[in-house]
Short mmCIF file of C-alpha atoms and ligand atoms in Angstrom, two decimals:
data_model
loop_
_atom_site.label_atom_id
_atom_site.label_comp_id
_atom_site.label_asym_id
_atom_site.label_seq_id
_atom_site.Cartn_x
_atom_site.Cartn_y
_atom_site.Cartn_z
CA MET A 172 0.01 0.13 0.49
CA SER A 173 0.88 3.93 -0.86
CA THR A 174 2.49 6.10 2.42
CA ILE A 175 -0.30 9.37 1.68
CA ALA A 176 2.86 11.28 1.41
CA GLU A 177 3.24 9.45 -1.91
CA ASN A 178 -0.70 9.46 -2.77
CA LEU A 179 -0.35 13.82 -1.86
CA GLN A 180 2.45 13.59 -4.56
CA ALA A 181 0.75 11.73 -7.19
CA VAL A 182 -2.58 13.93 -6.72
CA VAL A 183 -0.54 16.85 -6.95
CA ASP A 184 1.08 15.37 -10.09
CA ARG A 185 -2.43 14.89 -10.95
CA ILE A 186 -3.58 18.77 -10.86
CA GLY A 187 -0.20 20.05 -12.33
CA ALA A 188 -1.37 17.70 -15.46
CA ALA A 189 -4.41 17.85 -15.96
CA ALA A 190 -3.73 21.88 -15.13
CA THR A 191 -1.41 21.95 -18.09
CA GLN A 192 -3.65 20.74 -20.22
CA ALA A 193 -6.32 22.55 -20.04
CA GLY A 194 -3.39 25.65 -20.69
CA ARG A 195 -4.06 26.74 -17.33
CA ARG A 196 -0.87 27.13 -14.64
CA ALA A 197 -0.79 24.20 -11.59
CA ASP A 198 -0.90 27.08 -8.95
CA GLU A 199 -4.30 28.83 -10.27
CA VAL A 200 -5.70 25.21 -7.79
CA GLN A 201 -5.11 25.26 -4.94
CA LEU A 202 -4.46 21.43 -3.44
CA LEU A 203 -8.33 20.87 -0.24
CA ALA A 204 -7.09 17.72 1.06
CA VAL A 205 -10.64 16.21 2.52
CA SER A 206 -9.97 14.19 5.91
CA LYS A 207 -12.93 13.32 7.04
CA THR A 208 -13.31 9.81 8.79
CA PHE A 209 -9.38 9.56 8.98
CA GLY A 210 -7.70 10.21 12.55
CA PRO A 211 -5.32 13.39 13.44
CA GLU A 212 -2.54 11.67 12.87
CA ALA A 213 -3.38 10.52 8.65
CA VAL A 214 -3.93 14.62 8.99
CA LEU A 215 -0.41 14.74 10.44
CA ALA A 216 1.18 12.64 7.46
CA ALA A 217 -0.68 14.67 5.22
CA VAL A 218 1.19 18.65 6.86
CA ARG A 219 4.63 16.64 7.17
CA ALA A 220 4.49 16.20 3.78
CA GLY A 221 3.69 19.18 2.93
CA GLN A 222 -0.39 19.87 2.77
CA SER A 223 -2.45 22.62 4.72
CA ARG A 224 -5.79 22.93 3.98
CA PHE A 225 -8.30 20.55 4.77
CA GLY A 226 -12.20 20.09 4.08
CA GLU A 227 -14.23 18.26 7.28
CA ASN A 228 -17.56 17.24 7.07
CA TYR A 229 -18.64 15.65 11.03
CA LEU A 230 -18.63 19.05 12.54
CA GLN A 231 -17.76 17.10 16.12
CA GLU A 232 -15.22 15.03 14.43
CA ALA A 233 -13.11 18.10 13.22
CA LEU A 234 -13.56 19.90 16.03
CA ASP A 235 -11.69 17.54 17.60
CA LYS A 236 -9.20 17.33 14.90
CA ILE A 237 -8.86 21.12 15.23
CA VAL A 238 -7.49 20.97 19.39
CA ALA A 239 -5.55 17.87 18.79
CA LEU A 240 -3.69 19.58 15.60
CA ALA A 241 -3.35 23.14 16.81
CA GLY A 242 -0.11 25.08 15.91
CA GLN A 243 0.28 22.97 13.27
CA GLY A 244 -1.00 26.23 10.53
CA ILE A 245 -3.77 24.27 9.27
CA GLU A 246 -6.31 26.13 7.39
CA TRP A 247 -9.83 24.19 7.97
CA HIS A 248 -12.59 24.14 5.03
CA PHE A 249 -15.80 23.15 6.79
CA ILE A 250 -17.39 21.35 3.32
CA GLY A 251 -20.53 19.73 5.13
CA PRO A 252 -24.44 20.30 5.43
CA VAL A 253 -24.68 23.65 7.39
CA GLN A 254 -26.96 22.91 10.23
CA SER A 255 -28.03 25.98 11.68
CA ASN A 256 -28.11 25.33 15.74
CA LYS A 257 -24.45 24.57 14.49
CA THR A 258 -23.09 28.33 12.85
CA ARG A 259 -21.20 29.50 16.05
CA PRO A 260 -18.66 26.36 16.42
CA ILE A 261 -18.32 26.89 12.49
CA ALA A 262 -18.32 30.45 12.74
CA GLU A 263 -15.21 30.51 15.69
CA ASN A 264 -13.58 27.02 13.71
CA PHE A 265 -12.84 27.65 9.56
CA ALA A 266 -11.45 29.82 7.46
CA TRP A 267 -13.94 28.67 5.10
CA VAL A 268 -17.13 27.00 4.97
CA HIS A 269 -18.10 25.46 0.91
CA SER A 270 -21.51 24.09 1.70
CA VAL A 271 -23.75 27.51 2.49
CA GLU A 272 -27.36 27.18 0.45
CA ARG A 273 -30.04 29.52 2.52
CA LEU A 274 -29.37 33.70 3.50
CA LYS A 275 -30.32 32.21 7.23
CA ILE A 276 -27.37 30.12 7.45
CA ALA A 277 -24.90 33.23 5.88
CA GLN A 278 -26.97 35.67 8.04
CA ARG A 279 -26.42 33.58 11.64
CA LEU A 280 -22.33 32.35 9.88
CA SER A 281 -21.60 36.29 9.83
CA GLU A 282 -22.93 37.55 13.26
CA GLN A 283 -21.55 34.88 14.82
CA ARG A 284 -18.13 34.70 12.48
CA PRO A 285 -15.67 36.50 15.99
CA ALA A 286 -14.67 39.59 14.57
CA ALA A 287 -10.51 39.30 15.65
CA LEU A 288 -10.39 36.18 13.16
CA GLY A 289 -11.93 38.41 10.11
CA PRO A 290 -14.73 37.77 7.33
CA LEU A 291 -15.63 34.02 6.85
CA ASN A 292 -14.85 32.70 3.97
CA ILE A 293 -17.87 31.38 1.87
CA CYS A 294 -18.66 29.81 -1.13
CA LEU A 295 -22.63 28.99 -2.36
CA GLN A 296 -22.95 25.77 -2.91
CA VAL A 297 -25.33 25.28 -5.76
CA ASN A 298 -27.13 22.11 -7.32
CA VAL A 299 -26.66 22.40 -10.82
CA SER A 300 -27.73 18.78 -12.22
CA GLY A 301 -31.03 19.77 -10.30
CA GLU A 302 -31.24 16.08 -8.75
CA GLN A 303 -34.05 15.73 -5.74
CA THR A 304 -31.66 14.53 -3.28
CA LYS A 305 -29.23 16.35 -3.70
CA SER A 306 -28.24 19.90 -1.87
CA GLY A 307 -27.34 23.34 -2.86
CA CYS A 308 -29.34 26.21 -3.91
CA ALA A 309 -30.85 25.37 -7.15
CA PRO A 310 -29.62 27.58 -9.95
CA ALA A 311 -32.26 29.99 -10.74
CA GLU A 312 -32.23 31.73 -6.98
CA LEU A 313 -28.26 31.94 -6.91
CA PRO A 314 -28.14 35.20 -8.45
CA GLU A 315 -30.52 36.43 -5.76
CA LEU A 316 -28.83 35.12 -2.98
CA ALA A 317 -25.17 35.44 -4.04
CA ARG A 318 -26.10 39.34 -3.82
CA ALA A 319 -27.85 39.03 -0.14
CA VAL A 320 -24.94 37.08 0.82
CA ALA A 321 -21.70 39.42 -1.03
CA ALA A 322 -23.42 42.75 1.56
CA LEU A 323 -23.56 40.55 4.76
CA PRO A 324 -20.47 41.66 7.24
CA GLY A 325 -18.81 39.08 8.84
CA VAL A 326 -18.19 36.50 5.38
CA ARG A 327 -16.78 37.09 2.42
CA LEU A 328 -18.06 35.52 -0.90
CA ARG A 329 -15.60 33.84 -2.12
CA GLY A 330 -17.55 31.68 -4.92
CA LEU A 331 -19.25 29.11 -5.88
CA MET A 332 -19.48 25.10 -5.00
CA ALA A 333 -20.44 22.27 -6.57
CA ILE A 334 -20.52 18.23 -5.69
CA PRO A 335 -22.70 15.96 -9.24
CA GLU A 336 -23.49 12.73 -9.35
CA PRO A 337 -20.62 10.55 -10.79
CA ALA A 338 -20.70 10.19 -14.62
CA ALA A 339 -19.28 7.42 -16.13
CA ASP A 340 -16.46 9.42 -18.55
CA GLU A 341 -15.19 12.43 -18.89
CA GLU A 342 -16.71 14.62 -21.10
CA GLN A 343 -20.42 14.03 -18.59
CA GLN A 344 -18.91 14.99 -16.10
CA ARG A 345 -17.76 18.68 -17.63
CA VAL A 346 -21.06 19.19 -17.93
CA PRO A 347 -22.30 19.98 -14.35
CA PHE A 348 -19.11 21.77 -13.82
CA ARG A 349 -19.23 24.34 -17.24
CA GLN A 350 -22.25 24.94 -16.37
CA LEU A 351 -21.31 26.24 -12.09
CA ARG A 352 -18.70 27.86 -14.75
CA ALA A 353 -21.34 29.82 -16.29
CA LEU A 354 -22.88 30.20 -13.53
CA TYR A 355 -19.74 32.28 -11.54
CA ASP A 356 -19.13 34.17 -14.90
CA ALA A 357 -22.43 35.50 -14.76
CA LEU A 358 -21.44 36.40 -11.70
CA ARG A 359 -19.03 38.28 -12.06
CA ALA A 360 -20.38 39.41 -14.71
CA ASP A 361 -22.69 41.48 -12.82
CA GLY A 362 -20.23 43.20 -10.75
CA LEU A 363 -19.78 40.73 -7.36
CA ASP A 364 -15.95 39.92 -6.58
CA LEU A 365 -15.12 36.46 -6.86
CA ASP A 366 -12.19 34.30 -6.94
CA THR A 367 -13.24 30.31 -6.36
CA LEU A 368 -14.91 27.58 -7.76
CA SER A 369 -14.87 24.41 -5.57
CA MET A 370 -15.47 21.87 -7.23
CA GLY A 371 -13.84 18.04 -8.55
CA MET A 372 -13.25 15.38 -5.68
CA SER A 373 -10.56 11.90 -6.02
CA GLY A 374 -13.09 10.74 -8.96
CA ASP A 375 -13.12 14.48 -11.38
CA MET A 376 -10.47 16.62 -10.30
CA ASP A 377 -9.70 15.65 -14.18
CA ALA A 378 -12.49 17.41 -15.49
CA ALA A 379 -13.12 20.23 -13.16
CA ILE A 380 -10.33 21.39 -13.75
CA LYS A 381 -10.34 21.15 -17.42
CA GLU A 382 -13.52 23.77 -16.86
CA GLY A 383 -12.31 25.53 -14.59
CA ALA A 384 -11.97 24.15 -10.66
CA THR A 385 -9.76 26.97 -8.76
CA ILE A 386 -10.24 24.19 -5.11
CA VAL A 387 -10.37 20.69 -5.74
CA ARG A 388 -11.87 18.37 -2.77
CA VAL A 389 -9.55 15.28 -2.52
CA GLY A 390 -9.70 12.11 0.02
CA SER A 391 -10.07 9.44 -1.04
CA ALA A 392 -7.00 9.86 -3.98
CA ILE A 393 -4.65 10.83 -0.93
CA PHE A 394 -6.07 9.21 2.95
CA GLY A 395 -7.93 5.31 0.78
CA ALA A 396 -11.09 4.51 0.76
CA ARG A 397 -13.32 5.56 3.80
CA THR A 398 -14.92 2.99 5.96
CA TYR A 399 -17.72 4.56 7.40
CA LYS A 400 -18.68 4.16 11.63
CA GLN A 401 -20.90 5.92 13.88
CA THR A 402 -19.09 6.10 16.85
C1 PLP B 765 -16.17 13.55 0.98
C2 PLP B 765 -16.20 15.04 0.41
C3 PLP B 765 -15.46 14.71 -0.81
C4 PLP B 765 -14.04 13.91 -1.45
O1 PLP B 765 -14.99 13.41 -1.86
P1 PLP B 765 -13.53 12.31 -2.93
O2 PLP B 765 -13.99 10.70 -3.97
O3 PLP B 765 -13.08 10.87 -0.71
O4 PLP B 765 -12.28 12.28 -3.25
C5 PLP B 765 -15.34 16.55 -1.70
N1 PLP B 765 -15.99 17.10 -1.06
C6 PLP B 765 -17.19 17.07 -0.21
C7 PLP B 765 -18.37 17.87 0.16
C8 PLP B 765 -16.87 15.92 0.49
O5 PLP B 765 -18.33 15.32 1.05
#
């Protein structure tokens, strides 16, 4: 079995290759290592291999790791569903939230963000492919939501995020990413100051990078397969 350091290097190389193919620079694409279900020792192995940005989905699990790894210089991103009664610890402990889909959540994060930390970086999650089961705001609601969130003082709207359904090949994978990119371009053309497209995971990061991803969120390709056990 390969080590976390080897996996991380392979992912970094894969990002570089996809960026080159797309005529982009590798440093236009940031790697967010998704460490959900893996313990602090796995995160530390990635930190020692040079990774500094980590994404977490489950609040309590994330807070345990944030405490255990304090002082390691890690930038923590919350990428899971945000419940309205859990916004305060998110506002107090993370640098970014990728998964905001309602104004009420953004308002709470803005109010609860400690001033000393500076604005919380926010992406709006969009349900590009219109799946019933998936979270994210509808594309038609996005312009109004984006304008309202951009006006909040305690958060900084950075861009958009999506989690499309898995698709068989790269051409199909690119379709929803292209749609998210078009929504992003439209908001920018409308005057919103955005710089982030958070899209692409282990199985589809190459397609996402070719459609303009600026952050890819990669878990299993770095840490291995996840086993979900409730503790
Ligand atoms: C788990 C997760 C990822 C990483 O998925 P992999 O397929 O393991 O790379 C990325 N984004 C979100 C929102 C996730 O929940």
